[in-house]
Coordinates of N, CA, C and O in Angstrom, one line a residue:
V1 N 104.1 56.8 38.3 CA 105.6 58.2 39.1 C 106.3 57.8 38.3 O 106.7 56.5 37.7
Q2 N 106.8 59.4 37.8 CA 108.1 58.9 36.9 C 109.2 59.4 37.7 O 108.7 60.4 38.4
R3 N 109.6 58.8 37.4 CA 111.4 58.6 38.3 C 112.2 58.5 37.5 O 112.5 57.7 37.0
G4 N 113.0 59.6 36.8 CA 114.4 59.1 35.9 C 113.6 58.9 34.0 O 112.5 59.4 33.9
N5 N 114.1 57.9 33.5 CA 113.4 56.9 32.6 C 112.7 56.2 32.8 O 112.3 56.0 31.9
S6 N 112.2 55.4 33.6 CA 112.1 55.0 33.6 C 110.3 55.3 35.0 O 109.9 56.3 35.5
K7 N 108.8 54.6 34.5 CA 107.9 54.7 35.0 C 108.3 53.6 36.9 O 108.4 52.9 36.6
V8 N 108.2 54.1 38.1 CA 108.0 53.8 39.5 C 106.6 53.6 39.6 O 106.1 54.2 39.8
W9 N 106.8 51.9 40.4 CA 105.3 51.6 41.1 C 105.5 51.9 42.5 O 106.3 51.4 43.0
L10 N 104.5 53.0 43.1 CA 104.8 53.3 44.1 C 103.7 53.3 44.6 O 102.3 53.6 44.4
P11 N 103.0 52.3 45.5 CA 101.6 53.0 45.7 C 101.0 54.2 46.1 O 102.2 54.8 46.8
N12 N 99.5 54.8 45.9 CA 99.3 56.4 46.2 C 98.9 56.2 47.2 O 97.6 56.4 47.2
W13 N 99.7 57.1 48.3 CA 99.2 57.2 50.2 C 98.9 57.5 49.8 O 99.2 58.9 49.8
T14 N 98.0 57.9 51.1 CA 96.8 58.7 51.6 C 96.3 58.1 52.9 O 96.6 57.0 52.7
Y15 N 96.4 59.1 53.5 CA 95.4 58.6 54.8 C 93.9 57.5 54.9 O 94.1 56.6 55.8
K16 N 93.6 58.0 53.7 CA 91.8 57.3 53.8 C 92.3 55.6 52.8 O 91.9 54.9 53.1
N17 N 93.8 55.5 52.1 CA 93.7 54.3 51.4 C 95.4 53.6 53.3 O 95.9 52.7 52.2
T18 N 95.4 53.5 54.2 CA 96.6 53.2 54.4 C 95.9 51.9 54.8 O 97.1 50.6 54.7
T19 N 95.1 51.8 55.3 CA 94.2 49.9 55.0 C 94.7 49.2 54.1 O 95.0 48.1 54.1
K20 N 94.6 49.5 53.0 CA 95.1 48.7 51.6 C 96.7 49.0 51.7 O 97.1 47.5 51.1
V21 N 97.5 49.6 51.7 CA 98.8 49.9 51.4 C 99.0 48.5 52.7 O 100.2 47.9 52.6
L22 N 98.5 49.3 53.9 CA 99.0 47.4 55.6 C 98.9 46.5 54.8 O 100.1 45.4 55.1
V23 N 97.8 45.7 54.0 CA 97.2 44.6 53.3 C 98.2 44.2 52.6 O 98.7 43.1 52.7
K24 N 98.6 44.8 51.4 CA 99.1 44.5 50.4 C 101.1 44.5 51.1 O 101.7 43.4 50.5
S25 N 101.9 45.3 52.3 CA 102.7 45.1 52.6 C 103.0 44.0 53.6 O 103.7 43.5 53.8
I26 N 101.9 43.6 54.5 CA 101.3 42.4 55.3 C 101.7 41.3 54.0 O 102.7 39.9 54.8
I27 N 101.1 41.0 53.1 CA 101.0 40.2 52.0 C 102.3 40.5 51.2 O 103.2 38.9 51.2
A28 N 103.2 40.8 51.4 CA 104.5 40.7 51.3 C 105.1 40.1 52.2 O 106.3 39.9 51.3
G29 N 104.9 40.8 52.9 CA 105.9 40.4 54.3 C 105.7 38.4 54.1 O 106.7 38.0 54.5
M30 N 104.5 38.4 53.7 CA 104.3 36.6 54.4 C 104.7 35.8 53.3 O 105.6 35.4 53.3
L31 N 105.3 37.0 52.2 CA 105.4 35.7 50.7 C 106.8 36.2 50.7 O 107.8 34.3 49.8
I32 N 107.1 36.9 51.6 CA 109.1 37.2 51.5 C 109.5 36.4 52.6 O 110.8 34.9 52.7
A33 N 108.4 36.1 53.5 CA 109.3 34.6 54.8 C 108.9 33.5 53.9 O 109.5 32.7 54.6
I34 N 107.8 33.1 53.8 CA 107.6 31.9 52.4 C 108.8 31.6 52.0 O 109.4 30.3 51.9
G35 N 109.1 32.5 50.4 CA 110.3 32.1 49.9 C 111.7 32.0 51.0 O 112.8 31.1 50.5
S36 N 112.0 33.2 52.2 CA 113.1 32.7 52.6 C 112.6 31.0 53.7 O 113.5 30.7 54.1
L37 N 111.8 30.7 54.5 CA 111.5 29.5 54.8 C 111.6 28.4 53.9 O 112.8 27.0 53.9
A38 N 111.4 28.5 53.2 CA 111.3 27.5 51.7 C 113.0 27.5 51.3 O 113.6 26.8 51.3
S39 N 113.5 28.6 51.1 CA 114.9 28.5 50.7 C 115.7 27.8 52.3 O 117.5 27.3 51.7
M40 N 115.5 27.9 53.2 CA 116.6 27.9 54.4 C 116.4 26.0 54.2 O 117.0 25.8 54.5
K41 N 115.8 25.4 53.7 CA 115.3 24.0 53.2 C 116.6 23.3 52.6 O 117.0 22.0 53.1
Y42 N 116.9 23.8 51.6 CA 117.3 23.4 50.7 C 118.5 24.0 50.4 O 118.5 25.7 50.7
D43 N 119.4 23.4 50.5 CA 121.2 23.9 49.6 C 121.1 23.6 48.7 O 120.3 23.8 47.4
G44 N 122.7 24.5 47.9 CA 122.7 25.3 46.5 C 121.9 25.2 45.6 O 121.4 26.8 46.3
I45 N 121.5 25.6 44.4 CA 120.8 25.7 43.7 C 119.8 26.5 44.1 O 119.2 27.4 43.7
I46 N 119.0 25.4 44.4 CA 117.7 25.7 44.6 C 116.9 26.5 45.7 O 116.1 28.2 45.9
S47 N 118.1 26.7 46.6 CA 117.7 27.8 48.3 C 117.6 29.2 46.7 O 116.1 30.0 47.0
P48 N 118.4 29.6 46.0 CA 117.7 31.6 46.0 C 116.9 31.3 44.8 O 115.8 32.2 45.1
I49 N 117.3 29.6 44.7 CA 115.7 29.9 43.2 C 114.5 29.8 43.9 O 113.2 31.0 43.6
L50 N 114.5 29.5 45.1 CA 112.6 29.3 46.2 C 113.0 31.4 46.7 O 112.1 31.0 46.8
F51 N 113.2 31.2 46.7 CA 113.2 32.8 47.6 C 112.9 33.8 46.5 O 111.9 35.0 46.3
S52 N 113.7 33.2 45.0 CA 113.4 34.1 44.4 C 111.9 34.0 44.0 O 111.4 34.5 43.1
V53 N 111.3 33.3 43.7 CA 110.2 32.8 43.5 C 109.0 33.9 44.6 O 107.6 34.2 44.6
G54 N 108.8 34.0 45.8 CA 108.5 35.0 46.5 C 109.0 36.2 46.1 O 108.0 37.0 46.2
L55 N 110.0 36.6 45.7 CA 109.5 38.0 45.1 C 109.3 37.9 43.6 O 108.9 39.1 43.6
M56 N 109.1 36.9 43.1 CA 108.6 37.5 42.4 C 107.4 37.8 42.5 O 106.9 38.0 41.1
S57 N 106.4 36.5 42.9 CA 105.3 36.9 43.6 C 105.0 38.2 44.4 O 103.9 38.2 43.7
I58 N 105.6 38.8 44.4 CA 105.4 40.3 44.7 C 105.4 41.2 43.9 O 104.3 41.9 43.9
L59 N 106.5 41.0 43.2 CA 106.2 41.8 41.9 C 104.8 41.5 41.3 O 104.7 42.5 40.6
L60 N 105.3 40.4 41.0 CA 103.6 40.0 39.7 C 102.3 40.5 40.4 O 101.9 41.1 39.9
L61 N 102.4 40.1 42.0 CA 100.7 40.9 42.6 C 101.1 42.6 43.1 O 100.4 43.0 43.2
K62 N 101.4 42.9 42.6 CA 102.2 45.0 43.0 C 102.1 44.9 44.6 O 101.3 46.0 44.7
M63 N 102.5 44.0 45.1 CA 102.9 43.8 46.7 C 103.7 44.9 46.9 O 104.4 44.9 46.1
S64 N 103.4 45.1 48.5 CA 104.3 46.3 49.1 C 105.0 45.9 49.5 O 105.1 45.6 50.9
L65 N 107.1 46.1 49.5 CA 107.7 45.4 49.8 C 108.5 46.4 50.3 O 108.8 46.8 49.7
F66 N 109.4 46.2 51.8 CA 110.1 47.8 52.1 C 111.6 47.9 50.8 O 111.6 49.2 50.5
T67 N 111.7 47.1 50.8 CA 113.0 46.9 50.0 C 113.2 47.5 48.4 O 113.8 47.9 47.8
G68 N 112.1 47.0 48.1 CA 111.5 47.4 46.7 C 111.0 48.9 46.8 O 110.9 49.3 45.6
V69 N 110.4 49.7 47.9 CA 109.9 51.2 47.6 C 110.9 52.0 48.5 O 111.0 52.9 47.2
L70 N 112.1 51.3 49.0 CA 112.8 52.0 49.9 C 113.4 52.9 49.1 O 113.6 54.5 48.9
P71 N 114.4 52.9 48.0 CA 115.0 53.6 47.1 C 114.2 54.5 46.5 O 114.8 55.6 45.6
Y72 N 112.5 54.8 46.3 CA 111.9 55.4 45.1 C 111.4 56.6 46.2 O 110.8 57.8 45.7
I73 N 111.4 56.5 47.4 CA 111.1 57.3 48.1 C 111.9 58.8 48.2 O 113.4 58.9 47.9
S74 N 111.3 60.3 48.0 CA 112.3 61.4 47.5 C 111.1 62.5 48.3 O 112.9 63.2 48.5
T75 N 110.9 62.2 48.8 CA 110.6 63.6 49.6 C 110.1 62.6 51.2 O 109.5 61.4 51.3
F76 N 110.1 63.6 51.9 CA 109.8 63.3 53.5 C 108.7 63.0 53.4 O 107.8 62.0 54.7
K77 N 107.9 63.6 52.5 CA 106.3 63.9 52.4 C 105.7 62.3 52.7 O 104.4 61.5 52.7
E78 N 106.6 61.1 51.7 CA 106.5 59.9 51.4 C 107.0 59.5 52.8 O 106.3 58.2 52.7
M79 N 107.5 60.0 53.8 CA 107.8 58.8 54.5 C 106.5 58.0 55.6 O 106.9 56.8 55.7
P80 N 105.5 58.5 55.8 CA 104.4 58.0 56.4 C 104.3 56.2 55.0 O 103.6 55.3 55.8
L81 N 104.2 56.9 53.9 CA 103.9 55.7 53.3 C 105.1 54.1 53.5 O 104.7 52.7 53.7
L82 N 106.1 54.8 54.0 CA 107.5 54.1 54.0 C 107.2 53.2 55.6 O 107.6 51.9 55.5
V83 N 107.0 53.5 56.0 CA 106.7 53.4 57.6 C 105.5 52.5 57.6 O 105.9 51.3 57.8
T84 N 104.6 53.3 56.8 CA 103.6 51.8 56.9 C 103.9 50.6 55.7 O 104.1 49.2 56.0
I85 N 104.6 50.6 55.2 CA 105.7 49.6 54.6 C 106.1 48.7 55.3 O 106.1 47.5 55.3
L86 N 107.0 49.0 56.1 CA 107.7 48.4 57.0 C 107.0 47.6 57.9 O 107.0 46.4 58.1
I87 N 106.2 48.2 58.6 CA 105.9 48.1 59.3 C 104.3 46.6 59.5 O 104.3 45.4 59.7
G88 N 103.5 46.3 57.9 CA 103.6 45.4 57.5 C 103.8 44.8 57.0 O 103.6 43.9 57.0
N89 N 105.4 45.0 56.6 CA 106.7 43.6 56.1 C 106.5 42.9 57.2 O 107.2 41.7 57.6
L90 N 106.7 43.7 58.6 CA 107.3 42.9 60.1 C 105.9 42.6 60.6 O 106.3 40.9 60.9
I91 N 105.4 42.7 60.3 CA 103.7 42.1 60.3 C 103.4 41.0 59.8 O 103.7 39.6 60.9
G92 N 103.6 40.8 58.5 CA 104.1 39.6 57.9 C 104.6 39.1 58.1 O 104.2 37.8 58.0
C93 N 106.7 39.0 58.2 CA 107.0 38.1 58.4 C 106.6 37.2 59.7 O 107.0 36.1 60.1
C94 N 106.3 37.7 60.7 CA 105.9 37.0 61.9 C 105.3 36.4 61.7 O 105.1 35.9 62.5
V95 N 103.7 36.9 61.1 CA 102.7 35.8 60.9 C 104.0 34.8 60.5 O 102.7 33.7 61.1
M96 N 104.1 34.8 59.5 CA 104.6 33.6 58.8 C 105.7 32.4 59.8 O 105.9 31.5 59.8
F97 N 106.3 33.1 60.2 CA 107.4 32.9 61.9 C 106.6 32.2 62.8 O 107.2 31.2 64.1
L98 N 105.3 31.9 63.4 CA 104.6 31.6 64.0 C 103.9 30.0 63.7 O 104.1 29.2 64.9
F99 N 104.4 29.6 62.7 CA 104.3 28.0 62.1 C 105.2 27.4 62.4 O 106.5 27.9 62.9
P100 N 105.2 26.7 62.4 CA 106.9 26.1 63.9 C 107.5 25.9 62.1 O 107.0 25.0 61.4
A101 N 108.5 26.1 62.3 CA 109.5 25.5 61.4 C 110.5 24.0 61.8 O 109.9 23.6 63.3
D102 N 110.9 23.8 60.8 CA 111.4 22.6 61.3 C 113.2 22.7 61.9 O 113.2 24.0 61.6
S103 N 114.1 22.2 62.4 CA 114.6 21.8 63.2 C 116.0 22.5 62.0 O 116.6 23.4 62.3
A104 N 116.4 22.3 60.9 CA 117.4 22.6 60.2 C 117.2 23.9 60.0 O 118.0 25.0 60.0
A105 N 116.2 24.9 59.9 CA 115.7 26.3 59.5 C 115.8 26.5 61.3 O 116.2 28.3 60.8
V106 N 115.6 26.6 62.1 CA 115.9 26.7 63.2 C 117.4 26.9 63.7 O 118.1 27.5 64.2
L107 N 117.9 25.5 62.9 CA 120.1 26.0 63.0 C 120.2 27.0 63.1 O 121.1 27.6 62.4
I108 N 120.2 27.2 61.1 CA 120.3 28.6 60.1 C 120.0 29.9 60.9 O 120.9 30.4 61.2
I109 N 118.9 29.9 61.5 CA 118.4 31.2 62.2 C 119.4 31.2 63.4 O 119.5 32.4 63.6
E110 N 119.6 30.0 64.1 CA 120.1 30.1 65.2 C 121.7 30.6 64.9 O 122.6 31.6 65.7
N111 N 122.5 29.4 63.8 CA 123.2 29.6 63.1 C 124.0 32.0 62.9 O 125.3 32.9 62.9
K112 N 122.7 32.0 62.2 CA 122.8 33.4 61.7 C 122.9 34.8 62.8 O 123.6 35.4 62.8
I113 N 121.7 34.3 63.8 CA 121.7 35.2 65.1 C 123.1 35.1 65.1 O 123.5 36.5 66.8
Q114 N 124.1 34.3 65.8 CA 125.4 33.5 66.6 C 126.3 35.3 66.1 O 127.7 34.5 66.2
E115 N 126.4 34.9 64.6 CA 127.2 35.8 63.2 C 127.6 37.4 64.6 O 126.8 37.5 64.5
N116 N 128.8 37.9 64.1 CA 128.9 39.3 64.3 C 127.8 40.0 63.5 O 127.4 40.3 62.4
I117 N 127.1 41.1 64.6 CA 127.0 42.4 64.2 C 127.1 42.9 62.7 O 126.1 42.9 62.1
M118 N 128.7 42.8 62.4 CA 129.1 43.5 61.1 C 129.0 43.2 59.9 O 128.3 43.5 59.2
S119 N 129.3 41.5 59.9 CA 128.6 40.5 59.1 C 126.9 40.1 58.7 O 126.7 40.3 57.7
M120 N 126.6 40.2 59.6 CA 124.8 40.4 59.6 C 124.6 41.6 58.7 O 123.8 41.7 57.9
F121 N 124.9 43.2 59.0 CA 124.7 44.4 58.3 C 125.3 44.0 56.3 O 125.0 44.3 56.0
L122 N 126.4 43.3 56.5 CA 126.6 43.4 55.4 C 126.2 41.8 54.7 O 125.6 43.0 53.3
S123 N 125.8 41.5 55.1 CA 124.5 40.4 54.9 C 122.8 40.9 54.6 O 122.6 41.2 52.7
S124 N 122.7 41.8 55.0 CA 121.2 42.7 54.5 C 121.6 43.5 53.8 O 120.8 43.3 52.3
V125 N 122.4 44.1 53.6 CA 123.0 45.5 52.4 C 122.8 44.5 51.7 O 122.1 45.0 50.1
M126 N 123.9 43.3 50.6 CA 124.2 43.0 49.5 C 122.2 42.5 49.8 O 122.3 42.6 48.5
C127 N 121.8 41.5 50.7 CA 120.4 40.9 49.8 C 119.6 42.5 49.6 O 118.8 41.8 48.1
N128 N 119.5 43.3 50.0 CA 118.5 44.6 49.9 C 119.1 45.3 48.4 O 118.0 45.6 47.2
I129 N 121.0 45.0 48.3 CA 121.3 45.6 46.9 C 120.8 44.8 45.4 O 120.5 45.2 44.5
L130 N 120.7 42.9 45.9 CA 120.3 42.4 44.9 C 118.9 41.9 45.3 O 118.1 42.6 43.8
I131 N 117.7 42.3 45.6 CA 116.6 42.9 45.6 C 116.5 44.2 44.7 O 115.2 44.0 44.4
Y132 N 116.9 44.8 45.0 CA 116.8 46.6 44.4 C 116.9 46.2 42.8 O 116.1 46.5 42.2
I133 N 117.8 45.7 42.6 CA 118.5 45.5 41.2 C 117.0 44.4 40.6 O 116.9 44.6 39.4
A134 N 116.7 43.3 40.9 CA 115.8 43.0 40.6 C 114.4 43.6 40.2 O 113.8 43.7 38.9
V135 N 114.1 44.4 41.8 CA 112.3 45.7 41.3 C 112.8 46.9 39.7 O 112.4 45.9 39.4
E136 N 114.0 47.1 40.3 CA 114.7 48.2 39.0 C 114.3 47.2 37.3 O 114.0 47.8 36.7
A137 N 114.8 45.7 37.6 CA 114.9 45.4 35.9 C 113.3 44.9 35.8 O 113.5 45.6 34.7
N138 N 112.9 44.7 37.3 CA 111.3 44.2 36.6 C 111.1 45.9 35.9 O 109.9 45.6 34.9
K139 N 110.7 46.6 36.5 CA 110.3 47.9 35.8 C 110.7 48.8 34.4 O 110.2 49.1 34.1
Q140 N 112.3 48.3 34.4 CA 112.9 49.1 33.6 C 112.5 47.6 32.2 O 112.3 48.5 31.4
N141 N 112.2 46.7 32.1 CA 112.2 45.4 31.5 C 111.0 45.4 31.4 O 110.6 44.4 30.8
N142 N 109.9 45.3 32.7 CA 108.4 44.4 32.3 C 108.5 42.9 32.3 O 108.3 42.5 31.5
L143 N 110.0 42.4 33.3 CA 109.2 41.1 33.2 C 108.3 39.6 33.4 O 108.6 39.3 33.1
I144 N 108.2 41.2 34.5 CA 106.9 39.9 35.2 C 105.6 40.1 33.5 O 104.9 39.1 33.6
D145 N 105.7 41.2 32.9 CA 104.6 41.2 31.6 C 105.4 40.6 31.3 O 104.5 39.3 30.1
N146 N 106.5 40.1 30.1 CA 107.1 39.0 30.4 C 106.5 38.1 30.3 O 106.1 36.7 29.3
L147 N 106.6 37.5 31.5 CA 106.6 36.0 31.9 C 104.8 35.4 31.8 O 104.7 34.9 31.4
K148 N 104.1 36.2 32.2 CA 103.0 36.2 31.4 C 102.6 36.1 30.6 O 102.0 35.5 30.4
D149 N 102.9 37.1 29.3 CA 103.3 36.4 28.1 C 103.6 35.2 27.6 O 102.8 34.6 26.4
C150 N 104.9 34.4 28.1 CA 104.9 33.7 27.9 C 104.3 32.3 28.3 O 104.4 31.3 27.3
S151 N 103.6 32.5 29.8 CA 102.9 31.5 30.0 C 101.0 31.6 29.6 O 101.4 30.4 28.9
E152 N 101.2 33.0 28.6 CA 99.7 32.5 28.3 C 100.5 31.8 26.7 O 99.7 31.2 25.9
Y153 N 101.2 32.2 25.7 CA 101.7 31.9 24.5 C 101.7 29.7 25.0 O 101.1 29.0 24.6
V154 N 102.4 29.2 26.5 CA 102.6 28.8 26.5 C 101.0 27.5 26.9 O 101.0 26.3 26.3
K155 N 100.2 28.0 27.2 CA 98.8 28.0 28.1 C 98.2 27.1 26.5 O 97.6 26.9 26.2
S156 N 98.5 28.2 25.5 CA 97.8 27.9 24.4 C 98.4 27.3 23.4 O 97.4 26.7 22.7
A157 N 99.7 26.8 24.1 CA 100.7 25.9 22.8 C 99.7 24.5 23.4 O 99.8 23.9 22.3
V158 N 99.6 24.5 24.6 CA 99.0 22.9 25.4 C 97.6 23.7 24.9 O 97.3 21.5 24.5
I159 N 96.9 24.2 24.7 CA 95.4 23.7 24.6 C 95.7 23.5 22.9 O 94.7 22.8 22.8
T160 N 96.2 23.4 22.0 CA 96.2 23.4 20.7 C 96.7 21.9 20.5 O 96.6 21.1 19.6
L161 N 97.7 21.6 21.5 CA 98.1 20.0 21.1 C 96.9 19.3 21.7 O 96.3 18.5 20.8

């Protein structure tokens, strides 16, 4: 799909491929939940790096994350796509949170729930802005393709050694 100066990946949603979009969005929800759970286990610089690995996995695999697709929805006709992705992301997150969490993660979640609603809202908005920036940077600069090229180069270098 051409949007402005950049090509944007949006799943071509039809009623026929709803299952495919739903599965990709469930996987995206699971990946972002894994990144979130992993980042809750560690403090400092490791935490955002682990969350970023989840986001990069979604970009690399071209999964459907609500916050990555939302800015590119421009018509009411695309709303069923957005709703399908949101439902899939929620299902994926819920599936991952069925696994037992360690006490540190539970404590962090309890503390987040205790925050006032405005603080949670602002944190969510900031998180979504950062996710949008990552998605847009990937679309503009093909960062994931560059990472693939880099990994191929490293692989070939190791093989020649």
